[in-house]
Amino acid sequence: MSRLGLIGGTGLDDWGRASCFHTVETPYGPPSARLAAYEIAGCQVFFLPRHGEQHQIPPHAVNYRANIDAFRQLGVEGIIAVNAVGGIAKHCYPGRIVLPDQLIDYSWGRAHSFSMAATDALQHIEFGEPFSAHLRQGLLAAARHAGLDVHDGGCIAVSQGPRLETAAEIARFRQDGCDLVGMTTMPEAALAREAELDYASLCVSANWAAGLAEPVSMQAIESTLAESMLEVRELLRVFFKVCTDVC
Ligand code: HPA
């Protein structure tokens, strides 16, 4: 794969010095930001900060359709999405990097499809496996290559935000079989599937979800994320350099 999209979430807002920027217009309005282009070992990578350049866009107000359409217009074959999440399962402790393989969507009121109007072409996408097996295998191979600990699999609950969850909501998500909770995987993953783009989510647990531990300060969350995002950057560098041929 030679052209890839990278969506950065909280903690991965900046990917360094770009070779150029693309301001993309879409029928759905503007994407979260201009897309920064990088050439990494023969791989063309387009980076988009999901929450905008000033981290000003809350999860429920992200223009997911414009973001995915911008990647489609730039001709990427796949998208790696980085998500800061709360940990529910024991193995999703703060700082842990997890590659989920399932999701449950609890979000609401978002423009969740390219087929919103009766006049739009209707698609019933297959979504039994919401994440690309190819990209997941590539990321796991990169993690092994870099000697990084990444947990393979798990179900992410997608909550509406921007508030964090109640303890009862987390107890329900756990009962439903969720290991992680975040606010942005949907409708992003489904729109990527509608656009026929491979998509995988690289999650970083920033904190224990509500009710599972004493609440921690934003400062503690930011420092946990900052450390793990160093590993995410390392993992992605190896993925772009070594493992894109498996995709
Ligand atoms: N819940 C939802 N999203 C999150 C959390 C959380 O606890 N932590 C980081 N993103």
PDB file of C-alpha atoms and ligand atoms in Angstrom:
ATOM      1  CA  MET A   1       0.000   0.000   0.000  1.00  0.00           C
ATOM      2  CA  SER A   2       1.481   3.307  -0.989  1.00  0.00           C
ATOM      3  CA  ARG A   3      -1.108   5.895   0.122  1.00  0.00           C
ATOM      4  CA  LEU A   4      -2.451   5.852   3.661  1.00  0.00           C
ATOM      5  CA  GLY A   5      -4.542   8.149   5.814  1.00  0.00           C
ATOM      6  CA  LEU A   6      -3.772   8.778   9.471  1.00  0.00           C
ATOM      7  CA  ILE A   7      -6.366  10.310  11.790  1.00  0.00           C
ATOM      8  CA  GLY A   8      -4.913  11.656  14.999  1.00  0.00           C
ATOM      9  CA  GLY A   9      -7.062  11.959  18.107  1.00  0.00           C
ATOM     10  CA  THR A  10      -6.356  13.440  21.513  1.00  0.00           C
ATOM     11  CA  GLY A  11      -2.601  13.211  22.137  1.00  0.00           C
ATOM     12  CA  LEU A  12      -1.611  12.786  18.496  1.00  0.00           C
ATOM     13  CA  ASP A  13      -2.445  16.208  17.100  1.00  0.00           C
ATOM     14  CA  ASP A  14       0.837  16.876  15.433  1.00  0.00           C
ATOM     15  CA  TRP A  15       2.912  14.556  13.265  1.00  0.00           C
ATOM     16  CA  GLY A  16       5.894  16.807  12.644  1.00  0.00           C
ATOM     17  CA  ARG A  17       7.035  18.694   9.572  1.00  0.00           C
ATOM     18  CA  ALA A  18       4.827  18.097   6.523  1.00  0.00           C
ATOM     19  CA  SER A  19       6.006  18.154   2.916  1.00  0.00           C
ATOM     20  CA  CYS A  20       2.777  19.972   1.963  1.00  0.00           C
ATOM     21  CA  PHE A  21      -0.818  20.573   3.065  1.00  0.00           C
ATOM     22  CA  HIS A  22      -4.075  19.793   1.247  1.00  0.00           C
ATOM     23  CA  THR A  23      -7.155  21.929   1.855  1.00  0.00           C
ATOM     24  CA  VAL A  24      -9.917  19.655   0.588  1.00  0.00           C
ATOM     25  CA  GLU A  25     -13.470  20.779  -0.220  1.00  0.00           C
ATOM     26  CA  THR A  26     -16.197  18.184   0.113  1.00  0.00           C
ATOM     27  CA  PRO A  27     -19.978  18.054  -0.555  1.00  0.00           C
ATOM     28  CA  TYR A  28     -20.361  17.622   3.231  1.00  0.00           C
ATOM     29  CA  GLY A  29     -18.541  20.800   4.252  1.00  0.00           C
ATOM     30  CA  PRO A  30     -14.983  21.243   5.475  1.00  0.00           C
ATOM     31  CA  PRO A  31     -12.930  18.458   7.100  1.00  0.00           C
ATOM     32  CA  SER A  32     -11.575  19.016  10.621  1.00  0.00           C
ATOM     33  CA  ALA A  33      -8.405  20.605   9.207  1.00  0.00           C
ATOM     34  CA  ARG A  34      -6.191  20.665   6.157  1.00  0.00           C
ATOM     35  CA  LEU A  35      -4.457  17.347   5.605  1.00  0.00           C
ATOM     36  CA  ALA A  36      -0.689  17.250   6.056  1.00  0.00           C
ATOM     37  CA  ALA A  37       1.270  15.077   3.599  1.00  0.00           C
ATOM     38  CA  TYR A  38       4.345  13.060   4.584  1.00  0.00           C
ATOM     39  CA  GLU A  39       6.582  10.773   2.564  1.00  0.00           C
ATOM     40  CA  ILE A  40       7.710   7.929   4.814  1.00  0.00           C
ATOM     41  CA  ALA A  41       9.851   5.201   3.199  1.00  0.00           C
ATOM     42  CA  GLY A  42       8.003   5.332  -0.107  1.00  0.00           C
ATOM     43  CA  CYS A  43       4.647   5.499   1.645  1.00  0.00           C
ATOM     44  CA  GLN A  44       2.533   8.629   1.136  1.00  0.00           C
ATOM     45  CA  VAL A  45       0.841   9.432   4.446  1.00  0.00           C
ATOM     46  CA  PHE A  46      -1.906  12.044   4.854  1.00  0.00           C
ATOM     47  CA  PHE A  47      -2.448  13.193   8.432  1.00  0.00           C
ATOM     48  CA  LEU A  48      -5.680  14.741   9.714  1.00  0.00           C
ATOM     49  CA  PRO A  49      -6.140  15.932  13.323  1.00  0.00           C
ATOM     50  CA  ARG A  50      -9.688  14.741  14.071  1.00  0.00           C
ATOM     51  CA  HIS A  51     -10.443  17.517  16.552  1.00  0.00           C
ATOM     52  CA  GLY A  52      -8.960  20.320  14.425  1.00  0.00           C
ATOM     53  CA  GLU A  53      -5.609  22.093  14.536  1.00  0.00           C
ATOM     54  CA  GLN A  54      -6.504  23.821  17.836  1.00  0.00           C
ATOM     55  CA  HIS A  55      -8.207  20.696  19.222  1.00  0.00           C
ATOM     56  CA  GLN A  56     -11.434  22.727  19.177  1.00  0.00           C
ATOM     57  CA  ILE A  57     -13.964  20.238  17.718  1.00  0.00           C
ATOM     58  CA  PRO A  58     -15.790  17.995  20.226  1.00  0.00           C
ATOM     59  CA  PRO A  59     -16.435  14.330  19.318  1.00  0.00           C
ATOM     60  CA  HIS A  60     -20.151  14.789  18.518  1.00  0.00           C
ATOM     61  CA  ALA A  61     -19.423  17.787  16.262  1.00  0.00           C
ATOM     62  CA  VAL A  62     -16.631  16.269  14.149  1.00  0.00           C
ATOM     63  CA  ASN A  63     -17.604  16.351  10.464  1.00  0.00           C
ATOM     64  CA  TYR A  64     -16.892  12.640   9.989  1.00  0.00           C
ATOM     65  CA  ARG A  65     -18.334  12.535   6.471  1.00  0.00           C
ATOM     66  CA  ALA A  66     -16.141  15.407   5.274  1.00  0.00           C
ATOM     67  CA  ASN A  67     -13.068  13.817   6.891  1.00  0.00           C
ATOM     68  CA  ILE A  68     -13.596  10.447   5.231  1.00  0.00           C
ATOM     69  CA  ASP A  69     -14.534  12.047   1.919  1.00  0.00           C
ATOM     70  CA  ALA A  70     -11.300  14.096   2.018  1.00  0.00           C
ATOM     71  CA  PHE A  71      -9.285  10.876   2.359  1.00  0.00           C
ATOM     72  CA  ARG A  72     -11.275   9.330  -0.472  1.00  0.00           C
ATOM     73  CA  GLN A  73     -10.519  12.346  -2.689  1.00  0.00           C
ATOM     74  CA  LEU A  74      -6.809  12.064  -1.878  1.00  0.00           C
ATOM     75  CA  GLY A  75      -6.883   8.470  -3.063  1.00  0.00           C
ATOM     76  CA  VAL A  76      -5.805   6.704   0.107  1.00  0.00           C
ATOM     77  CA  GLU A  77      -6.300   2.954   0.260  1.00  0.00           C
ATOM     78  CA  GLY A  78      -6.622   2.703   4.004  1.00  0.00           C
ATOM     79  CA  ILE A  79      -6.887   4.739   7.190  1.00  0.00           C
ATOM     80  CA  ILE A  80      -5.271   4.228  10.582  1.00  0.00           C
ATOM     81  CA  ALA A  81      -7.264   5.999  13.285  1.00  0.00           C
ATOM     82  CA  VAL A  82      -5.691   6.746  16.655  1.00  0.00           C
ATOM     83  CA  ASN A  83      -8.125   6.971  19.570  1.00  0.00           C
ATOM     84  CA  ALA A  84      -7.647   7.928  23.209  1.00  0.00           C
ATOM     85  CA  VAL A  85     -10.073   5.769  25.192  1.00  0.00           C
ATOM     86  CA  GLY A  86     -11.091   4.718  28.689  1.00  0.00           C
ATOM     87  CA  GLY A  87     -10.225   1.189  29.839  1.00  0.00           C
ATOM     88  CA  ILE A  88     -13.008  -1.149  31.020  1.00  0.00           C
ATOM     89  CA  ALA A  89     -11.409  -4.635  30.880  1.00  0.00           C
ATOM     90  CA  LYS A  90      -8.502  -5.437  33.222  1.00  0.00           C
ATOM     91  CA  HIS A  91      -6.005  -5.713  30.380  1.00  0.00           C
ATOM     92  CA  CYS A  92      -6.938  -2.228  29.075  1.00  0.00           C
ATOM     93  CA  TYR A  93      -5.157  -0.418  31.898  1.00  0.00           C
ATOM     94  CA  PRO A  94      -4.050   3.215  31.477  1.00  0.00           C
ATOM     95  CA  GLY A  95      -1.148   3.436  29.058  1.00  0.00           C
ATOM     96  CA  ARG A  96      -2.003   0.168  27.249  1.00  0.00           C
ATOM     97  CA  ILE A  97      -2.222   0.172  23.465  1.00  0.00           C
ATOM     98  CA  VAL A  98      -5.096  -1.962  22.145  1.00  0.00           C
ATOM     99  CA  LEU A  99      -6.155  -2.889  18.602  1.00  0.00           C
ATOM    100  CA  PRO A 100      -9.909  -3.538  18.893  1.00  0.00           C
ATOM    101  CA  ASP A 101     -11.620  -5.964  16.532  1.00  0.00           C
ATOM    102  CA  GLN A 102     -15.244  -5.160  17.404  1.00  0.00           C
ATOM    103  CA  LEU A 103     -17.407  -2.206  18.398  1.00  0.00           C
ATOM    104  CA  ILE A 104     -20.827  -1.308  19.757  1.00  0.00           C
ATOM    105  CA  ASP A 105     -22.199   2.078  18.754  1.00  0.00           C
ATOM    106  CA  TYR A 106     -24.001   3.963  21.546  1.00  0.00           C
ATOM    107  CA  SER A 107     -23.616   7.360  19.870  1.00  0.00           C
ATOM    108  CA  TRP A 108     -26.634   9.146  18.428  1.00  0.00           C
ATOM    109  CA  GLY A 109     -27.634  12.070  16.258  1.00  0.00           C
ATOM    110  CA  ARG A 110     -24.485  12.036  14.114  1.00  0.00           C
ATOM    111  CA  ALA A 111     -24.484  12.101  10.307  1.00  0.00           C
ATOM    112  CA  HIS A 112     -23.579   8.424  10.246  1.00  0.00           C
ATOM    113  CA  SER A 113     -23.851   7.539   6.546  1.00  0.00           C
ATOM    114  CA  PHE A 114     -23.202   8.978   3.104  1.00  0.00           C
ATOM    115  CA  SER A 115     -26.796   7.873   2.358  1.00  0.00           C
ATOM    116  CA  MET A 116     -28.701  10.342   4.567  1.00  0.00           C
ATOM    117  CA  ALA A 117     -31.253  11.620   2.045  1.00  0.00           C
ATOM    118  CA  ALA A 118     -33.844   9.628   0.063  1.00  0.00           C
ATOM    119  CA  THR A 119     -32.105  10.866  -3.091  1.00  0.00           C
ATOM    120  CA  ASP A 120     -28.665   9.545  -2.041  1.00  0.00           C
ATOM    121  CA  ALA A 121     -27.464   6.209  -3.390  1.00  0.00           C
ATOM    122  CA  LEU A 122     -28.435   3.667  -0.708  1.00  0.00           C
ATOM    123  CA  GLN A 123     -25.770   1.298   0.604  1.00  0.00           C
ATOM    124  CA  HIS A 124     -26.186  -1.546   3.082  1.00  0.00           C
ATOM    125  CA  ILE A 125     -22.524  -2.142   3.835  1.00  0.00           C
ATOM    126  CA  GLU A 126     -21.350  -5.416   5.327  1.00  0.00           C
ATOM    127  CA  PHE A 127     -20.039  -4.495   8.802  1.00  0.00           C
ATOM    128  CA  GLY A 128     -19.807  -7.775  10.729  1.00  0.00           C
ATOM    129  CA  GLU A 129     -16.062  -7.198  11.060  1.00  0.00           C
ATOM    130  CA  PRO A 130     -15.824  -3.407  11.379  1.00  0.00           C
ATOM    131  CA  PHE A 131     -12.019  -3.185  11.218  1.00  0.00           C
ATOM    132  CA  SER A 132      -9.729  -4.191   8.359  1.00  0.00           C
ATOM    133  CA  ALA A 133      -8.002  -7.519   9.021  1.00  0.00           C
ATOM    134  CA  HIS A 134      -5.169  -6.488   6.664  1.00  0.00           C
ATOM    135  CA  LEU A 135      -4.409  -3.265   8.496  1.00  0.00           C
ATOM    136  CA  ARG A 136      -4.746  -4.938  11.894  1.00  0.00           C
ATOM    137  CA  GLN A 137      -2.278  -7.668  10.881  1.00  0.00           C
ATOM    138  CA  GLY A 138       0.133  -5.034   9.567  1.00  0.00           C
ATOM    139  CA  LEU A 139      -0.043  -3.051  12.804  1.00  0.00           C
ATOM    140  CA  LEU A 140       0.463  -6.182  14.913  1.00  0.00           C
ATOM    141  CA  ALA A 141       3.455  -7.174  12.788  1.00  0.00           C
ATOM    142  CA  ALA A 142       4.881  -3.663  13.239  1.00  0.00           C
ATOM    143  CA  ALA A 143       4.391  -3.913  17.002  1.00  0.00           C
ATOM    144  CA  ARG A 144       6.261  -7.256  17.084  1.00  0.00           C
ATOM    145  CA  HIS A 145       9.006  -5.804  14.915  1.00  0.00           C
ATOM    146  CA  ALA A 146       9.382  -2.769  17.216  1.00  0.00           C
ATOM    147  CA  GLY A 147       9.160  -4.885  20.386  1.00  0.00           C
ATOM    148  CA  LEU A 148       6.094  -2.958  21.545  1.00  0.00           C
ATOM    149  CA  ASP A 149       3.325  -4.412  23.683  1.00  0.00           C
ATOM    150  CA  VAL A 150      -0.007  -4.088  21.825  1.00  0.00           C
ATOM    151  CA  HIS A 151      -3.079  -6.050  22.865  1.00  0.00           C
ATOM    152  CA  ASP A 152      -4.753  -7.814  19.932  1.00  0.00           C
ATOM    153  CA  GLY A 153      -8.556  -7.578  19.948  1.00  0.00           C
ATOM    154  CA  GLY A 154     -11.361  -6.244  22.064  1.00  0.00           C
ATOM    155  CA  CYS A 155     -14.657  -4.467  21.729  1.00  0.00           C
ATOM    156  CA  ILE A 156     -14.895  -0.689  21.906  1.00  0.00           C
ATOM    157  CA  ALA A 157     -18.058   1.067  23.108  1.00  0.00           C
ATOM    158  CA  VAL A 158     -18.629   4.332  21.268  1.00  0.00           C
ATOM    159  CA  SER A 159     -20.300   6.840  23.566  1.00  0.00           C
ATOM    160  CA  GLN A 160     -21.739  10.206  22.616  1.00  0.00           C
ATOM    161  CA  GLY A 161     -19.630  12.542  24.747  1.00  0.00           C
ATOM    162  CA  PRO A 162     -18.389  15.113  25.227  1.00  0.00           C
ATOM    163  CA  ARG A 163     -19.023  14.263  28.866  1.00  0.00           C
ATOM    164  CA  LEU A 164     -17.476  11.123  30.277  1.00  0.00           C
ATOM    165  CA  GLU A 165     -19.807   8.248  31.160  1.00  0.00           C
ATOM    166  CA  THR A 166     -21.613   7.488  34.401  1.00  0.00           C
ATOM    167  CA  ALA A 167     -20.523   4.450  36.422  1.00  0.00           C
ATOM    168  CA  ALA A 168     -23.852   2.787  35.510  1.00  0.00           C
ATOM    169  CA  GLU A 169     -23.238   3.336  31.791  1.00  0.00           C
ATOM    170  CA  ILE A 170     -19.811   1.716  32.093  1.00  0.00           C
ATOM    171  CA  ALA A 171     -21.321  -1.216  34.041  1.00  0.00           C
ATOM    172  CA  ARG A 172     -23.790  -1.649  31.166  1.00  0.00           C
ATOM    173  CA  PHE A 173     -21.052  -1.452  28.516  1.00  0.00           C
ATOM    174  CA  ARG A 174     -19.071  -4.071  30.426  1.00  0.00           C
ATOM    175  CA  GLN A 175     -22.120  -6.320  30.639  1.00  0.00           C
ATOM    176  CA  ASP A 176     -22.564  -5.848  26.889  1.00  0.00           C
ATOM    177  CA  GLY A 177     -19.038  -7.192  26.362  1.00  0.00           C
ATOM    178  CA  CYS A 178     -17.104  -3.938  25.849  1.00  0.00           C
ATOM    179  CA  ASP A 179     -13.440  -3.679  26.860  1.00  0.00           C
ATOM    180  CA  LEU A 180     -12.840  -0.033  26.005  1.00  0.00           C
ATOM    181  CA  VAL A 181     -14.852   3.157  25.663  1.00  0.00           C
ATOM    182  CA  GLY A 182     -14.231   6.068  23.316  1.00  0.00           C
ATOM    183  CA  MET A 183     -16.233   8.754  21.552  1.00  0.00           C
ATOM    184  CA  THR A 184     -15.071   8.862  17.946  1.00  0.00           C
ATOM    185  CA  THR A 185     -14.815   5.412  16.340  1.00  0.00           C
ATOM    186  CA  MET A 186     -18.344   5.801  15.009  1.00  0.00           C
ATOM    187  CA  PRO A 187     -19.484   6.840  12.545  1.00  0.00           C
ATOM    188  CA  GLU A 188     -15.863   7.099  11.336  1.00  0.00           C
ATOM    189  CA  ALA A 189     -15.372   3.335  10.853  1.00  0.00           C
ATOM    190  CA  ALA A 190     -18.697   2.829   9.050  1.00  0.00           C
ATOM    191  CA  LEU A 191     -18.158   5.803   6.747  1.00  0.00           C
ATOM    192  CA  ALA A 192     -14.724   4.450   5.816  1.00  0.00           C
ATOM    193  CA  ARG A 193     -16.398   1.136   4.927  1.00  0.00           C
ATOM    194  CA  GLU A 194     -19.019   2.968   2.842  1.00  0.00           C
ATOM    195  CA  ALA A 195     -16.158   4.759   1.075  1.00  0.00           C
ATOM    196  CA  GLU A 196     -14.494   1.353   0.494  1.00  0.00           C
ATOM    197  CA  LEU A 197     -11.421   2.337   2.500  1.00  0.00           C
ATOM    198  CA  ASP A 198      -9.664  -0.093   4.813  1.00  0.00           C
ATOM    199  CA  TYR A 199      -9.837   1.200   8.385  1.00  0.00           C
ATOM    200  CA  ALA A 200      -8.272   0.160  11.693  1.00  0.00           C
ATOM    201  CA  SER A 201      -8.291   1.819  15.107  1.00  0.00           C
ATOM    202  CA  LEU A 202      -5.256   2.019  17.348  1.00  0.00           C
ATOM    203  CA  CYS A 203      -6.536   2.739  20.846  1.00  0.00           C
ATOM    204  CA  VAL A 204      -4.578   4.115  23.766  1.00  0.00           C
ATOM    205  CA  SER A 205      -6.126   3.710  27.201  1.00  0.00           C
ATOM    206  CA  ALA A 206      -5.872   7.085  28.917  1.00  0.00           C
ATOM    207  CA  ASN A 207      -7.724   6.271  32.149  1.00  0.00           C
ATOM    208  CA  TRP A 208      -9.920   3.701  33.853  1.00  0.00           C
ATOM    209  CA  ALA A 209     -13.517   4.250  32.760  1.00  0.00           C
ATOM    210  CA  ALA A 210     -16.021   5.742  35.219  1.00  0.00           C
ATOM    211  CA  GLY A 211     -16.627   3.809  38.421  1.00  0.00           C
ATOM    212  CA  LEU A 212     -13.615   1.501  38.007  1.00  0.00           C
ATOM    213  CA  ALA A 213     -11.131   3.664  39.927  1.00  0.00           C
ATOM    214  CA  GLU A 214     -10.916   7.021  41.644  1.00  0.00           C
ATOM    215  CA  PRO A 215     -11.237   9.801  39.054  1.00  0.00           C
ATOM    216  CA  VAL A 216      -7.847  11.119  37.938  1.00  0.00           C
ATOM    217  CA  SER A 217      -6.842  14.642  36.973  1.00  0.00           C
ATOM    218  CA  MET A 218      -6.626  15.815  33.360  1.00  0.00           C
ATOM    219  CA  GLN A 219      -2.926  16.309  34.024  1.00  0.00           C
ATOM    220  CA  ALA A 220      -2.475  12.629  34.921  1.00  0.00           C
ATOM    221  CA  ILE A 221      -4.436  11.583  31.815  1.00  0.00           C
ATOM    222  CA  GLU A 222      -2.341  13.849  29.604  1.00  0.00           C
ATOM    223  CA  SER A 223       0.918  12.494  30.978  1.00  0.00           C
ATOM    224  CA  THR A 224      -0.250   8.860  30.492  1.00  0.00           C
ATOM    225  CA  LEU A 225      -1.237   9.697  26.919  1.00  0.00           C
ATOM    226  CA  ALA A 226       1.978  11.565  26.183  1.00  0.00           C
ATOM    227  CA  GLU A 227       4.065   8.525  27.141  1.00  0.00           C
ATOM    228  CA  SER A 228       1.964   6.032  25.181  1.00  0.00           C
ATOM    229  CA  MET A 229       1.758   8.275  22.124  1.00  0.00           C
ATOM    230  CA  LEU A 230       5.554   8.037  21.881  1.00  0.00           C
ATOM    231  CA  GLU A 231       5.071   4.285  21.461  1.00  0.00           C
ATOM    232  CA  VAL A 232       2.244   4.845  18.968  1.00  0.00           C
ATOM    233  CA  ARG A 233       4.516   7.078  16.876  1.00  0.00           C
ATOM    234  CA  GLU A 234       7.245   4.437  16.976  1.00  0.00           C
ATOM    235  CA  LEU A 235       4.758   1.737  16.005  1.00  0.00           C
ATOM    236  CA  LEU A 236       3.426   3.795  13.098  1.00  0.00           C
ATOM    237  CA  ARG A 237       6.920   4.622  11.855  1.00  0.00           C
ATOM    238  CA  VAL A 238       7.742   0.917  11.715  1.00  0.00           C
ATOM    239  CA  PHE A 239       4.368   0.161  10.136  1.00  0.00           C
ATOM    240  CA  PHE A 240       4.890   2.723   7.379  1.00  0.00           C
ATOM    241  CA  LYS A 241       8.484   1.626   6.797  1.00  0.00           C
ATOM    242  CA  VAL A 242       8.316  -2.143   7.053  1.00  0.00           C
ATOM    243  CA  CYS A 243       4.842  -3.538   7.192  1.00  0.00           C
ATOM    244  CA  THR A 244       2.776  -1.776   4.557  1.00  0.00           C
ATOM    245  CA  ASP A 245       3.560  -4.586   2.096  1.00  0.00           C
ATOM    246  CA  VAL A 246       1.294  -6.945   4.077  1.00  0.00           C
ATOM    247  CA  CYS A 247      -1.709  -4.679   3.359  1.00  0.00           C
TER     248      CYS A 247
HETATM  249  N1  HPA B   1     -14.631   7.583  28.110  1.00  0.00           N
HETATM  250  C1  HPA B   1     -14.821   7.943  26.835  1.00  0.00           C
HETATM  251  N2  HPA B   1     -13.847   8.427  26.078  1.00  0.00           N
HETATM  252  C2  HPA B   1     -12.627   8.551  26.606  1.00  0.00           C
HETATM  253  C3  HPA B   1     -12.370   8.189  27.936  1.00  0.00           C
HETATM  254  C4  HPA B   1     -13.423   7.681  28.739  1.00  0.00           C
HETATM  255  O1  HPA B   1     -13.270   7.326  29.934  1.00  0.00           O
HETATM  256  N3  HPA B   1     -11.045   8.443  28.167  1.00  0.00           N
HETATM  257  C5  HPA B   1     -10.540   8.915  27.006  1.00  0.00           C
HETATM  258  N4  HPA B   1     -11.497   8.987  26.058  1.00  0.00           N
END
